[in-house]
């Protein structure tokens, strides 16, 4: 069904072709007062390419006869409800974590026969997989909710872009719930591999969540997450800034995905670069409830707070650096020009 079908099927036949075009009449049209159906008018106009302007005028006329609230354009212009936005954030984060933890499971649970061999692409695959996961998640949710998929993004948008504060907590809960469910599905899919590689679930919680490389130096992991998430928000703001060199809405998701790839390659060693509280806490909560040992929440060193607090702080720092270091000058330039 094309975009005009609703209009063409809703309006009654016209009493005269001259009702459409006061200053001109359709070529070979019936006499004044004859009835012209929608189908006849469209057929006649399409026979002669030179009359495309008349065809467009016909469609515009019929659109004008519809009540404004009944037009497809009006329906599409209505803002989504909060429930729709939360569902979008849930599903977008679900897709993100499904691909992200899935690629880690592929690398961690299927060791190569040769111990020296790179397993399924190794860390390179993990960084690429997470970047693609972010891109896919944004494509899923972007049009409805903005595709935050990350409480650090939501918080930064509330502070610097006027995102409603009343939505910050619901968005964060939806994102965390999506991450939790995605982790559960990945575990169920790879359950035989988990039972073979780690029957007691003592050493594979890292498939789902992140841990510090130096547990005795928690401040090192904290700093790493502040830097990583600051870079993420600085670049997200740069990519989506209407005053900057914007790649367009269709290209923003892959660009942001590449940002995540770059952060993983450059800042992934100290704490696994979660750079997203929902991405880390949702799956970590799943590991705790499922009985994984050394999960960082209920067993082993309690490191769960680092990838929750540090990204929130880092996101605000990165957003502030961009706004005060770049955006204010872009806006001033736009106003002056």
CSV table of C-alpha atoms in Angstrom, one decimal:
chain,number,residue,atom,x,y,z
A,1,UNK,CA,0.0,0.0,0.0
A,2,UNK,CA,1.5,3.3,-1.0
A,3,UNK,CA,1.4,6.5,1.0
A,4,UNK,CA,-1.6,7.9,-0.8
A,5,UNK,CA,-3.8,4.8,-0.5
A,6,UNK,CA,-5.5,5.9,2.7
A,7,UNK,CA,-6.5,9.2,1.0
A,8,UNK,CA,-7.6,7.7,-2.2
A,9,UNK,CA,-9.8,5.1,-0.5
A,10,UNK,CA,-11.4,7.5,2.0
A,11,UNK,CA,-12.7,10.3,-0.2
A,12,UNK,CA,-15.8,10.1,-2.3
A,13,UNK,CA,-15.9,10.6,-6.1
A,14,UNK,CA,-15.7,14.2,-7.3
A,15,UNK,CA,-18.6,15.8,-9.1
A,16,UNK,CA,-16.5,17.5,-11.7
A,17,UNK,CA,-12.8,17.6,-12.8
A,18,UNK,CA,-13.1,21.4,-12.6
A,19,UNK,CA,-13.6,21.0,-8.9
A,20,UNK,CA,-10.0,19.9,-8.8
A,21,UNK,CA,-8.5,22.5,-11.1
A,22,UNK,CA,-10.4,25.8,-11.3
A,23,UNK,CA,-8.1,27.3,-13.9
A,24,UNK,CA,-7.8,24.2,-16.1
A,25,UNK,CA,-9.6,21.0,-16.9
A,26,UNK,CA,-8.4,17.5,-17.4
A,27,UNK,CA,-7.7,16.6,-21.0
A,28,UNK,CA,-10.4,14.5,-22.6
A,29,UNK,CA,-12.5,14.8,-19.4
A,30,UNK,CA,-16.2,14.3,-19.4
A,31,UNK,CA,-18.5,17.3,-19.6
A,32,UNK,CA,-19.4,19.5,-16.8
A,33,UNK,CA,-21.4,17.9,-14.1
A,34,UNK,CA,-20.3,14.4,-15.0
A,35,UNK,CA,-19.0,12.1,-12.2
A,36,UNK,CA,-15.3,11.4,-12.0
A,37,UNK,CA,-14.2,8.5,-9.8
A,38,UNK,CA,-10.8,8.4,-8.1
A,39,UNK,CA,-9.7,5.5,-10.3
A,40,UNK,CA,-10.7,7.2,-13.6
A,41,UNK,CA,-9.0,10.5,-12.7
A,42,UNK,CA,-5.8,8.7,-11.7
A,43,UNK,CA,-5.9,6.6,-14.9
A,44,UNK,CA,-6.3,9.6,-17.1
A,45,UNK,CA,-3.5,11.6,-15.4
A,46,UNK,CA,-1.1,8.7,-15.5
A,47,UNK,CA,-1.6,8.2,-19.3
A,48,UNK,CA,0.1,11.5,-20.0
A,49,UNK,CA,3.5,12.1,-18.1
A,50,UNK,CA,3.2,15.8,-18.8
A,51,UNK,CA,0.2,15.9,-16.5
A,52,UNK,CA,2.2,14.8,-13.4
A,53,UNK,CA,1.6,18.2,-11.9
A,54,UNK,CA,-2.1,17.6,-12.2
A,55,UNK,CA,-1.7,14.2,-10.5
A,56,UNK,CA,0.1,15.8,-7.6
A,57,UNK,CA,-2.5,18.6,-7.4
A,58,UNK,CA,-5.2,15.9,-7.3
A,59,UNK,CA,-3.5,14.2,-4.4
A,60,UNK,CA,-3.0,17.5,-2.6
A,61,UNK,CA,-6.7,18.3,-3.0
A,62,UNK,CA,-7.9,15.0,-1.6
A,63,UNK,CA,-5.5,15.4,1.3
A,64,UNK,CA,-6.9,18.8,2.1
A,65,UNK,CA,-10.4,17.3,2.3
A,66,UNK,CA,-9.4,14.9,5.1
A,67,UNK,CA,-9.6,16.0,8.7
A,68,UNK,CA,-6.1,16.8,9.9
A,69,UNK,CA,-6.2,14.2,12.6
A,70,UNK,CA,-7.1,11.5,10.1
A,71,UNK,CA,-4.1,11.9,7.8
A,72,UNK,CA,-1.2,9.4,8.0
A,73,UNK,CA,1.3,12.3,8.2
A,74,UNK,CA,-0.5,13.6,11.3
A,75,UNK,CA,-0.5,10.2,12.9
A,76,UNK,CA,3.2,9.8,12.3
A,77,UNK,CA,4.0,13.2,13.7
A,78,UNK,CA,2.4,12.3,17.1
A,79,UNK,CA,5.1,11.7,19.7
A,80,UNK,CA,5.4,8.2,21.0
A,81,UNK,CA,4.0,7.5,24.4
A,82,UNK,CA,6.3,6.8,27.3
A,83,UNK,CA,5.3,3.1,27.2
A,84,UNK,CA,6.3,3.0,23.5
A,85,UNK,CA,9.6,4.6,24.3
A,86,UNK,CA,10.3,2.2,27.2
A,87,UNK,CA,9.5,-0.8,25.0
A,88,UNK,CA,11.9,0.6,22.4
A,89,UNK,CA,14.7,1.1,24.9
A,90,UNK,CA,14.1,-2.4,26.3
A,91,UNK,CA,14.2,-4.1,22.9
A,92,UNK,CA,17.1,-2.0,21.7
A,93,UNK,CA,19.2,-2.8,24.7
A,94,UNK,CA,18.1,-6.4,24.4
A,95,UNK,CA,19.5,-6.6,20.9
A,96,UNK,CA,22.7,-4.8,22.0
A,97,UNK,CA,23.4,-7.3,24.8
A,98,UNK,CA,22.3,-10.3,22.8
A,99,UNK,CA,25.0,-9.6,20.1
A,100,UNK,CA,27.5,-8.3,22.6
A,101,UNK,CA,27.5,-11.1,25.2
A,102,UNK,CA,27.0,-13.6,22.3
A,103,UNK,CA,30.3,-12.7,20.7
A,104,UNK,CA,32.1,-13.0,24.1
A,105,UNK,CA,30.5,-16.4,24.6
A,106,UNK,CA,31.8,-17.5,21.2
A,107,UNK,CA,35.3,-16.5,22.1
A,108,UNK,CA,35.3,-17.8,25.7
A,109,UNK,CA,33.4,-21.1,25.4
A,110,UNK,CA,34.8,-22.6,22.3
A,111,UNK,CA,38.6,-23.0,22.8
A,112,UNK,CA,40.8,-23.9,19.9
A,113,UNK,CA,42.5,-27.3,19.7
A,114,UNK,CA,45.8,-25.4,19.4
A,115,UNK,CA,46.3,-23.4,22.7
A,116,UNK,CA,48.3,-20.8,20.8
A,117,UNK,CA,45.6,-20.2,18.2
A,118,UNK,CA,43.3,-17.2,18.2
A,119,UNK,CA,39.9,-18.3,19.3
A,120,UNK,CA,37.1,-17.2,16.9
A,121,UNK,CA,38.9,-13.9,16.2
A,122,UNK,CA,39.8,-13.3,19.8
A,123,UNK,CA,39.6,-9.8,21.2
A,124,UNK,CA,39.3,-8.3,17.8
A,125,UNK,CA,36.0,-10.1,17.3
A,126,UNK,CA,34.8,-8.9,20.7
A,127,UNK,CA,35.4,-5.3,19.9
A,128,UNK,CA,33.9,-5.6,16.4
A,129,UNK,CA,30.9,-7.5,17.8
A,130,UNK,CA,30.2,-5.0,20.5
A,131,UNK,CA,30.4,-2.1,17.9
A,132,UNK,CA,28.0,-3.9,15.6
A,133,UNK,CA,25.7,-4.7,18.6
A,134,UNK,CA,25.5,-1.0,19.5
A,135,UNK,CA,24.7,-0.1,15.9
A,136,UNK,CA,21.9,-2.7,15.6
A,137,UNK,CA,20.4,-1.7,19.0
A,138,UNK,CA,20.2,2.0,17.9
A,139,UNK,CA,18.6,1.1,14.6
A,140,UNK,CA,16.0,-0.9,16.6
A,141,UNK,CA,15.1,1.9,19.0
A,142,UNK,CA,16.3,5.1,17.5
A,143,UNK,CA,13.1,6.3,15.8
A,144,UNK,CA,10.9,5.8,18.8
A,145,UNK,CA,13.0,6.5,21.9
A,146,UNK,CA,16.2,8.1,20.6
A,147,UNK,CA,18.1,4.8,21.0
A,148,UNK,CA,19.9,5.7,24.3
A,149,UNK,CA,20.4,2.1,25.4
A,150,UNK,CA,22.6,3.4,28.2
A,151,UNK,CA,21.8,5.2,31.4
A,152,UNK,CA,24.9,7.3,31.0
A,153,UNK,CA,23.6,8.6,27.7
A,154,UNK,CA,20.1,9.2,29.2
A,155,UNK,CA,21.6,11.1,32.1
A,156,UNK,CA,23.8,13.3,29.9
A,157,UNK,CA,20.9,14.1,27.6
A,158,UNK,CA,18.8,15.1,30.6
A,159,UNK,CA,21.6,17.5,31.9
A,160,UNK,CA,22.7,19.0,28.6
A,161,UNK,CA,19.9,18.4,26.0
A,162,UNK,CA,16.7,18.9,27.9
A,163,UNK,CA,15.6,15.3,28.0
A,164,UNK,CA,12.8,15.1,30.5
A,165,UNK,CA,14.0,14.2,34.0
A,166,UNK,CA,10.9,12.2,34.7
A,167,UNK,CA,12.0,9.7,32.0
A,168,UNK,CA,15.5,9.1,33.2
A,169,UNK,CA,14.7,6.4,35.8
A,170,UNK,CA,12.1,4.6,33.6
A,171,UNK,CA,14.5,4.6,30.7
A,172,UNK,CA,17.3,3.2,32.9
A,173,UNK,CA,15.1,0.5,34.3
A,174,UNK,CA,14.0,-0.5,30.8
A,175,UNK,CA,17.6,-0.6,29.6
A,176,UNK,CA,18.7,-2.8,32.5
A,177,UNK,CA,15.7,-5.1,32.1
A,178,UNK,CA,16.5,-5.6,28.4
A,179,UNK,CA,20.1,-6.4,29.3
A,180,UNK,CA,19.1,-8.8,31.9
A,181,UNK,CA,16.8,-10.7,29.6
A,182,UNK,CA,19.3,-10.8,26.8
A,183,UNK,CA,21.9,-12.3,29.1
A,184,UNK,CA,19.4,-15.0,30.1
A,185,UNK,CA,18.7,-15.9,26.5
A,186,UNK,CA,22.5,-16.0,25.7
A,187,UNK,CA,23.0,-18.3,28.7
A,188,UNK,CA,20.2,-20.6,27.6
A,189,UNK,CA,21.5,-20.8,24.1
A,190,UNK,CA,25.1,-21.6,25.2
A,191,UNK,CA,24.1,-23.6,28.3
A,192,UNK,CA,25.7,-26.9,27.1
A,193,UNK,CA,29.0,-25.0,26.4
A,194,UNK,CA,28.9,-23.4,29.9
A,195,UNK,CA,28.4,-26.8,31.5
A,196,UNK,CA,31.2,-28.3,29.5
A,197,UNK,CA,33.8,-25.5,30.0
A,198,UNK,CA,32.8,-24.4,33.5
A,199,UNK,CA,30.5,-27.0,35.2
A,200,UNK,CA,30.4,-25.2,38.5
A,201,UNK,CA,30.0,-21.7,36.9
A,202,UNK,CA,33.1,-20.5,38.8
A,203,UNK,CA,35.0,-18.7,36.1
A,204,UNK,CA,32.7,-17.6,33.3
A,205,UNK,CA,30.7,-14.7,34.7
A,206,UNK,CA,32.9,-12.6,32.6
A,207,UNK,CA,31.0,-13.7,29.5
A,208,UNK,CA,28.2,-11.4,30.8
A,209,UNK,CA,29.8,-8.8,32.9
A,210,UNK,CA,33.1,-7.0,33.4
A,211,UNK,CA,35.9,-7.2,36.0
A,212,UNK,CA,39.0,-5.2,36.8
A,213,UNK,CA,42.4,-6.4,35.5
A,214,UNK,CA,43.9,-5.2,38.8
A,215,UNK,CA,41.4,-6.0,41.6
A,216,UNK,CA,43.7,-4.5,44.2
A,217,UNK,CA,43.6,-1.1,42.4
A,218,UNK,CA,39.9,-0.4,42.0
A,219,UNK,CA,40.7,3.3,41.3
A,220,UNK,CA,42.5,2.2,38.1
A,221,UNK,CA,39.3,0.6,36.7
A,222,UNK,CA,37.3,3.5,37.8
A,223,UNK,CA,39.5,6.0,36.0
A,224,UNK,CA,39.4,3.7,32.9
A,225,UNK,CA,35.6,3.8,32.9
A,226,UNK,CA,35.4,7.5,33.4
A,227,UNK,CA,37.8,8.1,30.4
A,228,UNK,CA,36.0,5.5,28.2
A,229,UNK,CA,32.5,6.8,28.8
A,230,UNK,CA,33.7,10.4,28.5
A,231,UNK,CA,35.0,9.6,25.1
A,232,UNK,CA,31.7,7.9,24.2
A,233,UNK,CA,29.5,10.8,25.1
A,234,UNK,CA,31.8,13.4,23.7
A,235,UNK,CA,31.7,11.7,20.3
A,236,UNK,CA,28.0,10.8,20.5
A,237,UNK,CA,27.3,14.5,21.0
A,238,UNK,CA,29.6,15.5,18.2
A,239,UNK,CA,28.0,13.0,15.8
A,240,UNK,CA,24.5,14.0,16.6
A,241,UNK,CA,25.0,17.7,16.9
A,242,UNK,CA,22.9,19.6,14.3
A,243,UNK,CA,25.5,22.5,14.4
A,244,UNK,CA,28.4,20.2,13.6
A,245,UNK,CA,29.2,18.0,10.6
A,246,UNK,CA,26.4,15.6,11.2
A,247,UNK,CA,26.5,12.3,9.2
A,248,UNK,CA,22.7,12.2,9.1
A,249,UNK,CA,20.3,10.1,11.2
A,250,UNK,CA,20.8,6.9,9.1
A,251,UNK,CA,24.6,7.0,9.4
A,252,UNK,CA,24.7,8.0,13.1
A,253,UNK,CA,24.3,4.4,14.4
A,254,UNK,CA,27.3,2.9,12.5
A,255,UNK,CA,29.4,5.9,13.4
A,256,UNK,CA,28.5,5.4,17.1
A,257,UNK,CA,29.2,1.7,16.7
A,258,UNK,CA,32.7,2.6,15.4
A,259,UNK,CA,33.2,4.8,18.4
A,260,UNK,CA,32.6,1.8,20.7
A,261,UNK,CA,35.0,-0.4,18.6
A,262,UNK,CA,37.7,2.3,19.0
A,263,UNK,CA,37.1,2.6,22.8
A,264,UNK,CA,37.3,-1.2,23.1
A,265,UNK,CA,40.5,-1.4,21.2
A,266,UNK,CA,42.1,1.5,23.1
A,267,UNK,CA,40.6,1.3,26.6
A,268,UNK,CA,39.4,-2.3,26.9
A,269,UNK,CA,42.0,-3.9,29.1
A,270,UNK,CA,41.6,-2.3,32.5
A,271,UNK,CA,37.9,-3.1,33.2
A,272,UNK,CA,36.5,-4.6,30.0
A,273,UNK,CA,35.0,-1.3,28.8
A,274,UNK,CA,31.4,-1.7,29.8
A,275,UNK,CA,30.9,2.2,29.5
A,276,UNK,CA,27.2,1.5,30.2
A,277,UNK,CA,25.7,0.8,33.6
A,278,UNK,CA,22.8,-1.2,32.2
A,279,UNK,CA,25.1,-3.3,30.0
A,280,UNK,CA,27.0,-4.3,33.0
A,281,UNK,CA,24.5,-4.4,35.9
A,282,UNK,CA,21.7,-6.2,34.1
A,283,UNK,CA,23.8,-9.2,33.1
A,284,UNK,CA,25.6,-9.2,36.4
A,285,UNK,CA,22.3,-9.4,38.2
A,286,UNK,CA,21.4,-12.4,36.0
A,287,UNK,CA,24.7,-14.1,36.9
A,288,UNK,CA,24.1,-13.6,40.6
A,289,UNK,CA,20.5,-15.0,40.4
A,290,UNK,CA,21.6,-18.0,38.2
A,291,UNK,CA,24.4,-19.1,40.6
A,292,UNK,CA,27.6,-17.9,38.9
A,293,UNK,CA,30.4,-17.7,41.4
A,294,UNK,CA,32.7,-14.7,41.5
A,295,UNK,CA,30.0,-12.5,40.0
A,296,UNK,CA,31.2,-9.3,41.6
A,297,UNK,CA,27.8,-8.6,43.2
A,298,UNK,CA,27.0,-11.4,45.7
A,299,UNK,CA,30.2,-13.4,45.4
A,300,UNK,CA,33.9,-12.5,45.1
A,301,UNK,CA,35.2,-8.9,45.2
A,302,UNK,CA,32.2,-6.4,45.2
A,303,UNK,CA,33.3,-4.5,42.1
A,304,UNK,CA,29.8,-4.1,40.6
A,305,UNK,CA,29.6,-0.4,41.5
A,306,UNK,CA,32.6,0.6,39.4
A,307,UNK,CA,30.9,0.1,36.0
A,308,UNK,CA,27.8,1.7,37.3
A,309,UNK,CA,29.1,4.9,38.9
A,310,UNK,CA,32.1,5.6,36.7
A,311,UNK,CA,30.2,5.6,33.4
A,312,UNK,CA,27.6,8.0,34.8
A,313,UNK,CA,30.3,10.4,35.9
A,314,UNK,CA,32.4,9.9,32.7
A,315,UNK,CA,29.4,10.6,30.5
A,316,UNK,CA,28.7,13.9,32.2
A,317,UNK,CA,32.3,14.9,31.8
A,318,UNK,CA,32.5,14.0,28.1
A,319,UNK,CA,29.2,15.8,27.4
A,320,UNK,CA,30.4,18.9,29.3
A,321,UNK,CA,33.7,18.9,27.4
A,322,UNK,CA,31.9,18.8,24.1
A,323,UNK,CA,29.3,21.5,24.9
A,324,UNK,CA,31.7,24.0,26.5
A,325,UNK,CA,34.7,23.2,24.3
A,326,UNK,CA,33.0,22.9,20.9
A,327,UNK,CA,29.2,23.4,20.7
A,328,UNK,CA,29.2,26.9,22.2
A,329,UNK,CA,31.4,28.1,19.3
A,330,UNK,CA,29.4,26.2,16.7
A,331,UNK,CA,26.2,27.9,17.9
A,332,UNK,CA,27.9,31.3,17.9
A,333,UNK,CA,29.1,30.7,14.4
A,334,UNK,CA,25.7,29.7,13.2
A,335,UNK,CA,24.1,32.8,14.7
A,336,UNK,CA,26.6,35.1,13.2
A,337,UNK,CA,26.3,33.6,9.7
